[in-house]
Amino acid sequence: MQEKLSQFHVIILLFMTQSGMVIFTLPRLLAQHFGTNGWLAILIFTAIISINILLISAVYRLGKGKSIFEIMEDAIPKIILVPFYFLIVIFWSLLGCLVAKQYVLVFQMIAFPTMNPMLFKLVFDVLLYFLIIKGIYNISKAAFVFFGAIIWMIVLLIYFFNDFQWSRLTPFIFQDSVFSIRGFLDVYSAFLGFELCLLLIPYSNNKTKLARAALIGNLLVSFNYISLALIAFGFYGHAYLKNLQFPLLSMFAYIQLPFIQGTEILFYAFFMFSIIITSAMYMWGAKEFGRRIFSVNEKIIVSSIILLSLCTSFFPKTIGDTEQWLMHLSYMQSILAIALPLGLILLLFINGKRVRSSD
Amino acid sequence: MINKHKLAGILAALVLVSGCEDSRILETTGFIHSASYDWLPNGNINYAVSVPVANPDIKTSSARLFLQTEAVSGKAARIKLSRHSNLLLVSGQLRTALFGINLAKNDIWTNMDTLMRDPTISEKVKVVIVNGNAGSLLSRNFPAYPRTGKYIDRLIDKEAAGHTIPVTTIYSFARDYYDDGIDPIAPIIKDAGDNIVIDGIALFSHDKYVGKIYAKNAIIFSLLQGDFKQGELSINLSEGKDTNNSIMISAINSSRKLHVKHDNYGQIQVNIQVNATASILEYRGSLELNDNNQIKKLEKEMSEHITQRAEQILQVLQKKKVDSLGLGKHVRNSMTYRAWKQLDWKSKYPDIKIQCSINLKIREHGFI
C-alpha cells in the first residue's frame, strides 16, 4: 500500500516551502509598498492565500482525490499537454535553482566575498539531488527535522524588545507609500509555495485533510512573518526599513554575543535548511511534471533538472540580477497559483458534463 | 562507478576546500578597533585607525598600530593606509567610530554610508563625537589607561550605564535620522590632557551638529528622555547663596510620562511628567533628615531645582530647533497622517509649549 502523508507533515512541509529568500527582504518590501504599519498587510495576504487554498481544496473535492495530471489528461489530449508540462518543468526548475543561487550569493556577500559562488551552488545541488530522489515522504521527513533546526530562531526576536518602541510604529496605516501591483506581487511572492500542495493530492488521503493542512501551514507562515515584520517596524521605523537591503540580516547582525561577532553569518547558515526545502519542493514539482512527459528512470529526470538549473544559474551573476529573475518568475508563479486550480476546476466541470452526456 | 562513500568524501572535501579560498590569517590581518574621521577644508577627510597588535615580543597592553591619512572617503583612506602596513586592514572588529566636531558640523551622514553599507561592520559600532580633532585624540597614548580605542569604548560603556550619556550606535543614529519625529544625539568627548573626559551630549539637527548638552546636565536630559534605572546626580542647592547646601543622590529610578494636548487654536502643548526615586549618599546642609517633614521639604526643594534645570534644557533644545527628546513622535502619534504632514514639525517645534514637572522622592538617606 502506498504510504500517505500525515497532516502534520504537510503543514511543516508547506511552511518550509513557503519560507524562502523573501523573508530577508520582506520588512523592506512591506515598508516600500505599504508604508507605515506595512506589517498589517500580511493579514490581507493571508486572507487572499487562504482563498487560493480553498480553490485548491475545491479541485481536491471535485476531482475526488484524482491527481491533477489525471484531471488534465482526462480532458485534454496529451499531445497538447506535453508542451505545457515541459514549460512547467523548466519554469519550476529555474525557480528552485534561483532561490538557491540567491541564497549562495547573499552568503558570498556576507561571508566569503571572493569565493566562487558556483562551487557552493554545486554542493547545494548535489544535496538537492539526494534529497529529491528520495521522494516526497522523505522530503517531508527532512522538512520536519529542518523545521526544528530553524524554528527556534523566532525566540531571537526577544532580543529586540529593548529597542522596540510602539511609538515608532506610528498610528498611521499604509501611508507614505505608493501602492502598485508590482509591489503587491513582490510581497505575495513571500507566500508562494503553498500551491505545490496541488501535487500532493495523490500522496494524501482523507485523514491528511490536505486543504486544512495547507491553511494551517499558511497561518504559521503568516504568524512568523507578522512577528518578524512587527518587530522590524518597531525596531527600525518604516522610513529606515525602506533603505535596508536585507533587514533580517541587519537584525541578525545586531545580535551580538560577548564571545562572538558577526552572528549574522552563523544565523544565516541555519536558513539553508529552509532554502533547501523550498528549492527541493519546486524541483520535485518539476520532476513530477517531467515524469508525465518522459517515461524514464526518475533519477535521470532529477539529474537533468538539476543539471539544467545548474547551467542556468551561471547566468545571473549578481544579487540584483538574481533578484530580478526571481521576481519575474514569482510574478508568473503567482498567476499560475491562481490559474492552475481555476483551470482544473473548469476541466472538472467539462469532464463532469461530458460524463453526464455520455450517460 | 564511484561508490557512495567516495562521492560523499569528494563532496565533503569540496565543501571544506571552498572555505580555503577566502582565508584570513590572523597574524597577517590588522583588525581595526577604532576609526576616526576629521573634516578638512579642501573637502577631503583625515582618516585614522587604531589597530591592536598581537605581538608576543611586545608585552605592554597598549601595543597598537596607529595610522592616518588624508583621502576623499574612509574606504579610500583605508586602501591608502594599507600601503603603509604589512597587515591586511579589515573592519570586522570595528567598535568605535570617532567623528571630529568639524565633520559633525558639516557632513557626518555621507561618512556614515560606508559604516552602514559594509556588511562586515556591525550596526552596534559606537558613534562618538570628539570636541576637537578626533584623529589627534586617537593618536595619543594615555599611559595610565588601556590603549586609546579601548579606553574610549569602555569609558562610553561605563558612563552610559549610569545614564550620563546615551550609547549611540550606527543603528540608533540612522534610526533617529530616518524618523521624522526625533533628531539623533551622540556622546561627545574631549582630550583633557592626561585623560579623556565626557563633554556632554551632541545634538544633531537631522545630520548636522548644532550644539551640546553639558555633561553636568546630561543626567537631567536622560530623565526627560525616558524611563531608566541607575544614575547619580549631585545638586548644589545653595547656588548664588552663602549657605552650604549640597546633596548627592544615587540609584535614581525614573519613569517618564508624556502627554500631548491640542487646544482649540491649534496650539500644541506637551506635558512631561517625571517621577523619580533616589537614595541620598551625601548631604551637606542644615536639615535633619531623620525628620519626615524635613525630608518632604528637601524633596520639594530638589524637585524644583531639577525641574528648573530641565526647563533650561528644553529651552536650549527649542532654541537650537532640535527635537532630541523625540517629542515629535508623540505629537505625530496624536494626529492624523494628513495633519502631521501639513504641520511641518521642524518649524513648529520651537514654538510649542512644553511643560515639565519632575517629582523626586527620597527612598532612603543612608546610615545617618
XYZ file of C-alpha atoms in Angstrom:
727
model
C 0.000 0.000 0.000
C 1.253 3.459 -0.861
C 2.305 5.454 2.170
C 0.287 8.671 2.700
C 1.476 11.962 4.094
C 0.259 12.845 7.557
C -1.427 16.181 8.121
C 1.331 17.320 10.421
C 3.980 16.593 7.839
C 2.101 18.504 5.156
C 1.819 21.537 7.463
C 5.535 21.569 8.141
C 6.429 20.795 4.549
C 4.374 23.695 3.222
C 5.639 26.025 5.932
C 9.206 25.241 4.950
C 8.412 25.578 1.239
C 6.752 28.948 1.720
C 9.581 30.379 3.821
C 12.219 31.233 1.284
C 14.622 34.016 0.475
C 11.953 36.723 0.546
C 11.923 36.631 4.362
C 15.244 38.505 4.320
C 13.784 41.400 2.350
C 10.158 41.173 3.494
C 10.174 44.013 6.078
C 11.682 46.330 3.441
C 9.162 45.270 0.793
C 6.333 45.920 3.243
C 7.735 49.344 4.138
C 8.300 50.265 0.489
C 4.971 49.121 -0.849
C 2.673 49.599 2.116
C 4.433 52.311 4.124
C 3.579 52.885 7.756
C 2.453 49.783 9.605
C 3.072 47.747 6.482
C 3.216 44.627 8.623
C -0.584 44.701 8.752
C -0.638 43.959 5.025
C 0.392 40.406 5.850
C -3.146 39.854 7.136
C -4.513 40.791 3.720
C -2.146 38.392 2.022
C -3.052 35.631 4.443
C -6.698 36.079 3.525
C -6.004 36.080 -0.215
C -3.870 32.980 0.011
C -6.464 31.246 2.147
C -8.979 31.826 -0.658
C -6.452 30.495 -3.116
C -6.042 27.399 -0.961
C -9.821 26.960 -0.892
C -9.704 26.841 -4.698
C -7.156 24.060 -4.444
C -9.399 22.337 -1.947
C -12.232 22.564 -4.482
C -10.033 20.767 -7.014
C -9.446 18.028 -4.440
C -13.141 17.648 -3.620
C -14.500 17.925 -7.157
C -11.825 15.642 -8.505
C -12.479 13.169 -5.670
C -8.787 12.870 -4.942
C -7.690 12.493 -8.557
C -4.212 13.816 -9.277
C -4.023 16.992 -11.327
C -2.389 15.046 -14.139
C -5.332 12.676 -14.328
C -7.742 15.615 -14.392
C -5.845 17.348 -17.167
C -5.228 14.213 -19.200
C -8.888 13.204 -18.953
C -9.952 16.425 -20.622
C -7.105 17.386 -22.923
C -5.130 15.237 -25.357
C -1.659 14.568 -24.045
C -0.020 15.944 -27.152
C -1.304 19.403 -26.250
C -0.366 18.977 -22.621
C 3.234 17.981 -23.232
C 4.462 21.497 -24.162
C 2.634 22.848 -21.112
C 4.229 20.217 -18.889
C 7.564 20.993 -20.420
C 7.186 24.685 -19.705
C 6.319 23.966 -16.087
C 9.341 21.692 -15.746
C 11.647 24.440 -16.988
C 9.853 27.118 -15.009
C 9.915 25.341 -11.651
C 13.469 24.093 -12.110
C 14.524 27.677 -12.681
C 12.576 28.908 -9.696
C 14.056 26.259 -7.422
C 17.517 26.875 -8.691
C 17.391 30.658 -8.447
C 16.220 30.566 -4.849
C 19.309 28.510 -4.101
C 21.509 30.814 -6.184
C 20.212 33.861 -4.347
C 20.976 32.184 -1.041
C 24.500 31.393 -2.148
C 25.110 34.920 -3.450
C 23.981 36.519 -0.210
C 26.191 34.092 1.680
C 29.041 35.173 -0.543
C 28.330 38.815 0.242
C 28.377 38.431 3.992
C 30.959 35.715 4.484
C 33.118 34.831 1.501
C 33.404 37.859 -0.788
C 35.951 36.342 -3.160
C 34.768 32.754 -3.193
C 33.357 31.375 -6.417
C 29.644 31.078 -5.594
C 29.112 28.346 -8.170
C 31.245 25.961 -6.164
C 28.919 26.369 -3.245
C 25.945 26.131 -5.569
C 27.294 22.859 -6.952
C 27.482 21.369 -3.469
C 23.991 22.656 -2.766
C 22.703 20.997 -5.941
C 24.246 17.662 -5.052
C 22.454 17.845 -1.701
C 19.239 18.678 -3.536
C 19.709 15.704 -5.836
C 19.998 13.288 -2.941
C 17.000 14.813 -1.239
C 14.716 14.802 -4.273
C 15.416 11.242 -5.422
C 14.260 10.019 -2.019
C 10.704 11.054 -2.853
C 8.132 13.240 -1.202
C 7.792 11.228 2.038
C 11.431 11.578 2.800
C 11.462 15.233 1.765
C 8.642 15.825 4.228
C 10.502 13.986 6.972
C 13.631 16.004 6.224
C 11.486 19.150 6.273
C 10.364 18.263 9.778
C 13.922 17.878 11.017
C 14.970 21.096 9.265
C 11.959 22.852 10.740
C 13.279 22.010 14.193
C 16.646 23.392 13.176
C 15.321 26.843 12.315
C 12.068 27.488 14.175
C 13.864 28.268 17.439
C 15.154 31.412 15.753
C 11.815 33.097 16.367
C 12.917 33.330 20.006
C 15.710 35.644 18.866
C 13.079 38.338 18.355
C 13.021 38.796 22.138
C 16.449 40.340 21.786
C 14.894 43.339 20.057
C 12.293 44.114 22.720
C 14.643 46.593 24.386
C 14.888 48.843 21.371
C 11.361 48.197 20.156
C 9.052 51.188 20.526
C 5.337 51.232 19.798
C 5.582 54.970 19.152
C 7.892 54.251 16.242
C 5.148 52.253 14.550
C 3.019 55.438 14.219
C -0.787 55.241 14.294
C -0.977 55.627 10.517
C -1.926 52.712 8.346
C -0.462 52.251 4.875
C 0.626 55.869 4.483
C 3.791 57.255 2.929
C 3.883 54.776 0.060
C 2.506 54.338 -3.412
C 0.541 51.176 -3.969
C 1.467 49.269 -7.093
C 0.537 45.877 -8.491
C 4.227 45.127 -8.762
C 4.759 45.852 -5.102
C 1.778 43.719 -4.245
C 3.194 40.809 -6.220
C 6.625 41.345 -4.644
C 5.156 40.770 -1.209
C 2.888 37.999 -2.492
C 5.981 36.103 -3.589
C 6.905 35.689 0.081
C 3.963 33.309 0.440
C 4.466 31.253 -2.703
C 4.968 27.563 -2.292
C 1.509 26.717 -0.958
C 0.314 25.954 -4.499
C 2.574 22.912 -4.566
C 0.036 21.155 -2.383
C -1.880 20.542 -5.649
C 0.756 17.974 -6.416
C 0.351 16.358 -3.010
C -3.208 15.191 -3.761
C -2.178 11.664 -4.799
C 0.016 11.389 -1.724
C -2.711 12.203 0.727
C -5.944 10.607 1.861
C -8.995 11.714 3.831
C -7.016 11.642 7.036
C -4.489 14.114 5.677
C -7.118 16.835 5.211
C -4.871 18.469 2.663
C -6.672 21.809 2.442
C -6.781 22.229 6.189
C -3.101 21.361 6.414
C -2.317 23.970 3.762
C -4.388 26.558 5.601
C -2.651 25.858 8.900
C 0.747 25.906 7.177
C -0.102 29.259 5.687
C -1.247 30.605 9.062
C 2.054 29.504 10.565
C 3.927 31.336 7.835
C 1.799 34.442 8.421
C 2.384 34.298 12.148
C 6.093 34.026 11.549
C 6.085 36.923 9.083
C 3.895 39.143 11.271
C 6.094 38.677 14.321
C 9.186 39.457 12.293
C 7.680 42.434 10.465
C 6.083 43.935 13.566
C 9.377 43.814 15.442
C 11.246 45.172 12.425
C 8.831 48.112 12.083
C 9.054 48.986 15.775
C 12.796 48.476 15.813
C 13.799 50.405 12.697
C 10.782 52.523 11.794
C 9.312 52.310 8.306
C 11.482 55.055 6.793
C 14.706 53.332 7.779
C 13.393 49.939 6.682
C 12.921 51.285 3.165
C 16.675 51.818 2.999
C 17.779 48.463 4.329
C 18.582 45.945 1.623
C 18.242 42.876 3.861
C 16.520 43.942 7.083
C 16.567 40.454 8.567
C 20.315 40.176 8.022
C 20.808 43.578 9.638
C 18.749 42.379 12.573
C 20.843 39.234 12.848
C 23.971 41.380 12.795
C 22.553 43.416 15.660
C 22.502 40.376 17.911
C 25.920 40.271 19.450
C 27.124 37.781 21.945
C 30.036 38.665 24.201
C 32.199 35.924 22.761
C 31.190 36.118 19.139
C 30.842 38.792 16.477
C 29.406 38.516 13.010
C 26.472 36.494 14.290
C 24.567 37.091 11.069
C 26.752 34.573 9.260
C 26.002 31.947 11.867
C 22.265 32.570 11.827
C 22.151 32.908 8.073
C 23.721 29.482 7.729
C 20.717 27.971 9.504
C 18.442 29.325 6.798
C 19.976 26.871 4.384
C 17.563 24.339 5.850
C 14.590 26.379 4.789
C 16.019 27.254 1.358
C 16.908 23.677 0.611
C 13.305 22.589 1.172
C 11.911 25.454 -0.937
C 14.315 24.611 -3.698
C 13.766 20.870 -3.384
C 9.984 21.200 -3.477
C 9.959 23.234 -6.701
C 12.363 20.828 -8.307
C 10.351 17.896 -7.042
C 7.296 19.549 -8.621
C 9.233 19.905 -11.846
C 10.152 16.235 -11.631
C 6.519 15.219 -11.168
C 5.649 17.036 -14.379
C 8.734 15.688 -16.084
C 7.649 12.140 -15.262
C 4.490 12.629 -17.306
C 6.489 13.518 -20.404
C 9.391 11.110 -20.241
C 8.895 7.579 -19.062
C 12.461 7.088 -17.899
C 14.085 6.478 -14.545
C 13.269 9.222 -12.033
C 16.931 9.680 -11.216
C 17.629 10.653 -14.802
C 14.857 13.242 -14.718
C 16.076 14.659 -11.412
C 19.683 14.830 -12.535
C 18.694 16.501 -15.811
C 16.605 19.059 -13.917
C 19.456 19.815 -11.573
C 21.998 19.930 -14.373
C 19.765 22.271 -16.344
C 19.276 24.524 -13.372
C 22.966 24.491 -12.507
C 23.807 25.609 -16.033
C 21.182 28.359 -15.962
C 22.351 29.601 -12.615
C 25.653 30.593 -14.214
C 23.846 33.429 -15.977
C 22.665 35.762 -13.208
C 25.911 36.843 -11.634
C 24.856 39.455 -9.124
C 22.364 39.559 -6.295
C 20.470 42.253 -8.190
C 20.230 40.128 -11.359
C 19.100 37.070 -9.457
C 16.536 39.104 -7.584
C 15.178 40.437 -10.893
C 14.943 36.952 -12.368
C 13.339 35.629 -9.215
C 10.842 38.454 -9.124
C 9.751 37.867 -12.710
C 9.447 34.151 -12.156
C 7.456 34.686 -8.989
C 5.050 37.040 -10.795
C 4.368 34.201 -13.218
C 4.155 31.728 -10.369
C 1.615 33.956 -8.569
C -0.572 33.890 -11.659
C -0.084 30.160 -12.029
C -1.040 29.631 -8.382
C -4.483 31.013 -9.126
C -4.838 29.999 -12.759
C -3.937 26.342 -12.282
C -6.639 25.487 -9.719
C -9.172 27.609 -11.637
C -8.284 25.828 -14.872
C -8.529 22.445 -13.158
C -11.960 23.262 -11.750
C -13.050 24.241 -15.239
C -11.715 20.981 -16.639
C -13.514 19.041 -13.905
C -16.786 20.700 -14.890
C -16.231 19.948 -18.562
C -15.338 16.370 -17.673
C -18.394 16.079 -15.459
C -20.652 17.334 -18.248
C -19.080 15.009 -20.752
C -19.566 12.037 -18.446
C -23.178 13.003 -17.818
C -23.975 13.477 -21.524
C -22.389 10.132 -22.427
C -24.500 8.512 -19.730
C 31.448 3.702 -10.977
C 32.282 5.759 -7.890
C 30.742 4.319 -4.772
C 28.667 6.365 -2.362
C 31.377 6.728 0.244
C 33.847 8.096 -2.255
C 31.275 10.526 -3.549
C 30.472 11.709 -0.022
C 34.210 12.115 0.607
C 34.658 14.204 -2.518
C 31.657 16.324 -1.559
C 32.903 16.919 1.959
C 36.306 17.839 0.568
C 34.661 20.291 -1.836
C 32.789 21.986 0.983
C 35.846 22.219 3.175
C 38.252 23.264 0.458
C 35.933 26.048 -0.735
C 36.463 27.667 2.662
C 40.197 27.932 1.996
C 39.709 30.243 -0.931
C 38.725 33.140 1.289
C 41.245 32.619 4.022
C 42.155 35.277 6.564
C 45.294 34.567 8.507
C 45.185 36.116 11.953
C 48.860 37.098 12.039
C 48.671 38.975 8.771
C 45.388 40.740 9.498
C 45.008 44.072 11.228
C 41.639 44.332 12.928
C 40.705 47.990 13.044
C 39.323 48.647 16.522
C 38.654 52.367 16.254
C 38.497 54.699 13.299
C 38.341 58.458 13.274
C 37.096 60.921 10.688
C 38.034 64.601 10.565
C 36.876 67.230 8.182
C 39.437 69.053 6.078
C 38.755 72.429 4.464
C 39.527 71.048 0.984
C 36.558 68.689 1.222
C 38.623 65.600 1.982
C 38.700 63.820 5.287
C 41.511 62.877 7.580
C 41.033 59.220 8.413
C 42.883 57.494 11.227
C 42.742 53.966 12.570
C 43.901 52.270 15.701
C 44.764 48.608 15.240
C 45.697 46.457 18.234
C 48.805 44.428 17.508
C 49.095 40.925 18.847
C 52.825 40.575 19.060
C 54.280 38.330 21.758
C 57.508 40.388 21.720
C 55.666 43.480 22.915
C 54.495 42.965 26.439
C 52.526 46.136 27.078
C 48.781 46.042 26.838
C 48.723 49.243 24.819
C 50.578 47.813 21.820
C 48.836 49.151 18.785
C 49.334 50.447 15.313
C 48.171 53.975 14.597
C 47.838 55.106 11.009
C 46.330 58.185 9.464
C 45.978 59.714 6.045
C 44.000 62.169 4.001
C 41.585 60.917 1.348
C 38.188 61.541 -0.171
C 36.498 58.857 1.918
C 37.074 56.376 4.703
C 37.449 53.377 2.445
C 39.723 55.247 0.026
C 41.859 56.133 3.020
C 41.916 52.510 4.157
C 43.345 51.455 0.823
C 45.981 54.185 1.151
C 46.799 53.120 4.703
C 47.193 49.503 3.632
C 50.233 50.565 1.645
C 51.905 51.616 4.889
C 51.272 48.432 6.755
C 52.309 44.815 6.479
C 48.873 43.899 7.789
C 45.672 43.434 5.836
C 43.372 46.034 7.359
C 39.816 44.805 7.936
C 36.814 46.491 9.575
C 35.050 43.442 11.027
C 36.125 44.189 14.600
C 35.452 47.919 14.493
C 33.949 49.055 17.816
C 34.094 52.829 17.790
C 33.816 55.441 15.069
C 35.046 58.859 16.200
C 33.982 61.968 14.364
C 35.726 65.303 14.797
C 33.388 68.134 15.682
C 34.065 69.980 12.423
C 32.979 66.963 10.433
C 29.906 66.620 12.612
C 29.039 70.207 11.793
C 29.473 69.615 8.079
C 28.846 66.184 6.757
C 28.619 63.256 9.113
C 25.980 61.355 7.166
C 27.993 60.879 3.961
C 30.775 59.363 6.003
C 28.414 57.014 7.755
C 27.468 55.483 4.412
C 30.352 53.037 4.455
C 29.697 52.115 8.087
C 26.147 51.154 7.193
C 26.897 49.591 3.814
C 29.870 47.383 4.636
C 28.365 44.030 5.678
C 31.360 43.270 7.874
C 30.728 46.333 10.046
C 28.311 45.759 12.890
C 25.352 48.048 13.410
C 26.463 48.230 17.015
C 29.593 50.242 16.303
C 29.525 53.252 18.602
C 29.287 56.733 17.148
C 31.249 59.213 19.255
C 31.829 62.889 18.586
C 35.142 64.416 19.603
C 35.177 68.037 20.692
C 38.330 68.871 18.770
C 40.313 66.751 16.380
C 39.336 63.073 16.504
C 42.496 61.873 14.790
C 44.828 63.569 17.243
C 42.830 62.251 20.186
C 43.085 58.722 18.817
C 46.805 59.184 18.153
C 47.562 59.966 21.776
C 48.549 57.331 24.279
C 47.323 57.677 27.838
C 49.826 55.708 29.921
C 47.512 55.146 32.884
C 44.746 53.684 30.719
C 44.243 50.876 28.223
C 45.058 51.631 24.591
C 43.149 54.672 23.448
C 40.456 52.988 21.319
C 39.584 50.533 24.060
C 39.752 53.306 26.641
C 37.120 55.342 24.804
C 34.959 52.287 24.201
C 34.910 51.350 27.886
C 34.508 54.930 29.037
C 31.373 55.262 26.922
C 30.003 51.904 28.093
C 30.549 52.752 31.744
C 29.092 56.242 31.551
C 26.108 55.050 29.551
C 25.331 52.505 32.253
C 24.898 55.459 34.627
C 22.804 57.311 32.033
C 25.029 60.347 31.905
C 25.361 59.858 28.152
C 23.452 57.871 25.566
C 25.058 54.954 23.753
C 24.731 55.955 20.147
C 25.359 53.190 17.674
C 25.219 53.299 13.909
C 21.823 51.654 14.270
C 20.382 54.199 16.691
C 21.835 57.177 14.842
C 20.457 56.028 11.488
C 17.134 55.029 13.050
C 16.634 58.503 14.530
C 17.949 60.135 11.374
C 15.235 58.490 9.298
C 12.464 59.036 11.856
C 10.695 62.351 11.291
C 9.729 62.641 14.967
C 13.170 62.716 16.563
C 16.673 64.065 15.935
C 19.794 61.984 16.570
C 22.114 62.508 19.524
C 25.574 61.157 20.300
C 28.036 61.289 23.185
C 30.748 63.887 22.898
C 34.206 63.525 24.429
C 37.337 65.662 24.591
C 41.010 65.450 25.336
C 41.681 66.655 28.890
C 45.452 66.383 28.898
C 46.184 63.307 30.975
C 42.953 61.616 30.161
C 39.798 61.724 28.092
C 36.669 63.296 29.526
C 32.971 63.102 28.686
C 31.987 66.512 27.392
C 28.243 66.030 27.105
C 25.613 65.066 24.580
C 25.962 66.230 20.985
C 22.717 67.452 19.447
C 22.051 66.954 15.772
C 19.525 68.669 13.608
C 18.909 65.894 11.057
C 22.602 65.175 10.390
C 24.286 68.433 11.388
C 25.805 69.041 14.798
C 24.243 72.176 16.248
C 25.202 72.164 19.909
C 25.526 70.122 23.034
C 24.085 69.443 26.460
C 26.833 69.910 29.046
C 27.932 66.796 30.880
C 26.649 68.059 34.246
C 23.128 68.312 32.782
C 23.238 65.076 30.845
C 21.533 63.037 33.564
C 18.654 65.520 33.617
C 18.395 65.132 29.853
C 18.141 61.374 30.485
C 15.296 61.974 32.962
C 13.392 63.787 30.217
C 14.251 61.172 27.624
C 12.584 58.154 29.153
C 12.455 55.556 31.880
C 15.704 54.425 33.401
C 17.251 52.739 36.356
C 20.566 53.695 37.895
C 22.104 57.118 37.807
C 23.783 59.630 40.056
C 23.344 63.347 40.427
C 24.995 65.968 42.552
C 22.894 69.033 43.295
C 24.113 72.282 44.711
C 21.037 73.857 46.277
C 22.984 76.859 47.512
C 23.972 78.232 44.105
C 24.174 82.009 44.428
C 23.637 81.823 48.182
C 26.117 81.979 51.073
C 24.971 78.770 52.715
C 26.474 75.386 52.140
C 23.725 73.157 50.913
C 24.611 70.354 48.530
C 23.365 66.851 48.075
C 24.325 63.802 46.132
C 21.697 61.286 45.132
C 22.311 57.838 43.734
C 20.429 54.832 42.394
C 17.955 57.081 40.610
C 14.979 55.171 39.210
C 12.860 57.271 36.990
C 9.764 56.948 34.869
C 8.567 59.493 32.351
C 5.058 60.159 31.136
C 4.334 62.330 28.163
C 1.015 63.887 27.192
C 0.253 65.854 24.073
C -2.656 68.287 24.007
C -4.054 70.234 21.088
C -6.000 73.315 22.124
C -8.794 74.940 20.152
C -6.428 77.387 18.472
C -4.304 74.608 17.011
C -1.582 75.112 19.590
C 0.311 72.028 20.682
C 1.172 71.543 24.306
C 3.427 68.789 25.597
C 3.449 67.833 29.254
C 6.355 65.854 30.558
C 5.882 64.294 33.949
C 8.857 62.568 35.514
C 8.618 60.581 38.718
C 11.922 59.549 40.184
C 13.120 57.932 43.357
C 16.660 58.068 44.696
C 18.855 57.409 47.720
C 20.897 60.078 49.423
C 24.588 59.268 49.664
C 25.889 62.663 50.773
C 24.243 65.666 52.318
C 25.819 68.944 53.392
C 23.152 71.190 54.791
C 21.144 72.214 57.790
C 18.110 69.924 57.537
C 17.561 66.970 59.848
C 16.980 64.049 57.524
C 15.559 61.856 60.277
C 12.530 64.083 60.346
C 9.965 63.160 57.712
C 8.732 66.708 57.334
C 12.212 67.933 56.644
C 12.680 65.159 54.070
C 9.486 66.347 52.363
C 10.890 69.851 52.332
C 14.135 68.650 50.828
C 12.292 66.607 48.199
C 10.325 69.678 47.198
C 13.403 71.833 47.014
C 15.262 69.272 44.937
C 12.312 68.655 42.630
C 12.024 72.374 41.961
C 15.744 72.655 41.334
C 15.794 69.749 38.874
C 12.619 70.938 37.139
C 14.214 74.324 36.641
C 17.301 72.776 35.114
C 15.125 70.571 32.916
C 13.244 73.625 31.693
C 16.532 75.248 30.762
C 17.478 72.182 28.735
C 14.122 72.266 26.954
C 14.659 75.923 26.139
C 18.086 75.169 24.682
C 16.609 72.378 22.567
C 13.836 74.601 21.272
C 16.216 77.463 20.593
C 18.501 75.207 18.615
C 15.473 73.692 16.823
C 16.419 70.136 17.680
C 13.895 67.594 18.857
C 16.441 65.359 20.535
C 13.930 64.024 23.041
C 11.664 62.708 20.306
C 8.618 64.751 21.310
C 7.700 64.741 17.621
C 6.990 61.014 17.763
C 4.342 61.590 20.417
C 2.895 64.632 18.688
C 2.759 62.648 15.430
C 1.000 59.799 17.166
C -1.664 62.164 18.476
C -2.615 63.400 14.998
C -3.937 62.170 11.685
C -1.462 61.496 8.922
C -2.622 64.447 6.856
C -2.451 66.878 9.782
C 1.047 65.683 10.634
C 2.265 66.130 7.064
C 0.788 69.619 6.965
C 2.277 70.552 10.313
C 5.961 70.955 9.343
C 7.181 69.819 12.738
C 10.682 71.243 12.304
C 9.452 74.822 12.073
C 6.627 74.393 14.575
C 8.761 72.757 17.265
C 10.451 75.900 18.668
C 7.019 77.459 19.284
C 5.188 74.663 21.032
C 4.534 74.887 24.721
C 6.412 72.325 26.765
C 5.599 71.931 30.429
C 7.678 69.738 32.581
C 7.499 68.698 36.156
C 9.979 66.452 37.864
C 8.948 64.866 41.076
C 11.736 63.396 43.155
C 11.117 61.075 46.085
C 13.785 60.053 48.534
C 13.808 56.323 49.088
C 16.282 56.347 51.966
C 19.004 58.552 53.306
C 21.676 56.073 54.325
C 23.012 55.111 57.742
C 22.650 58.540 59.358
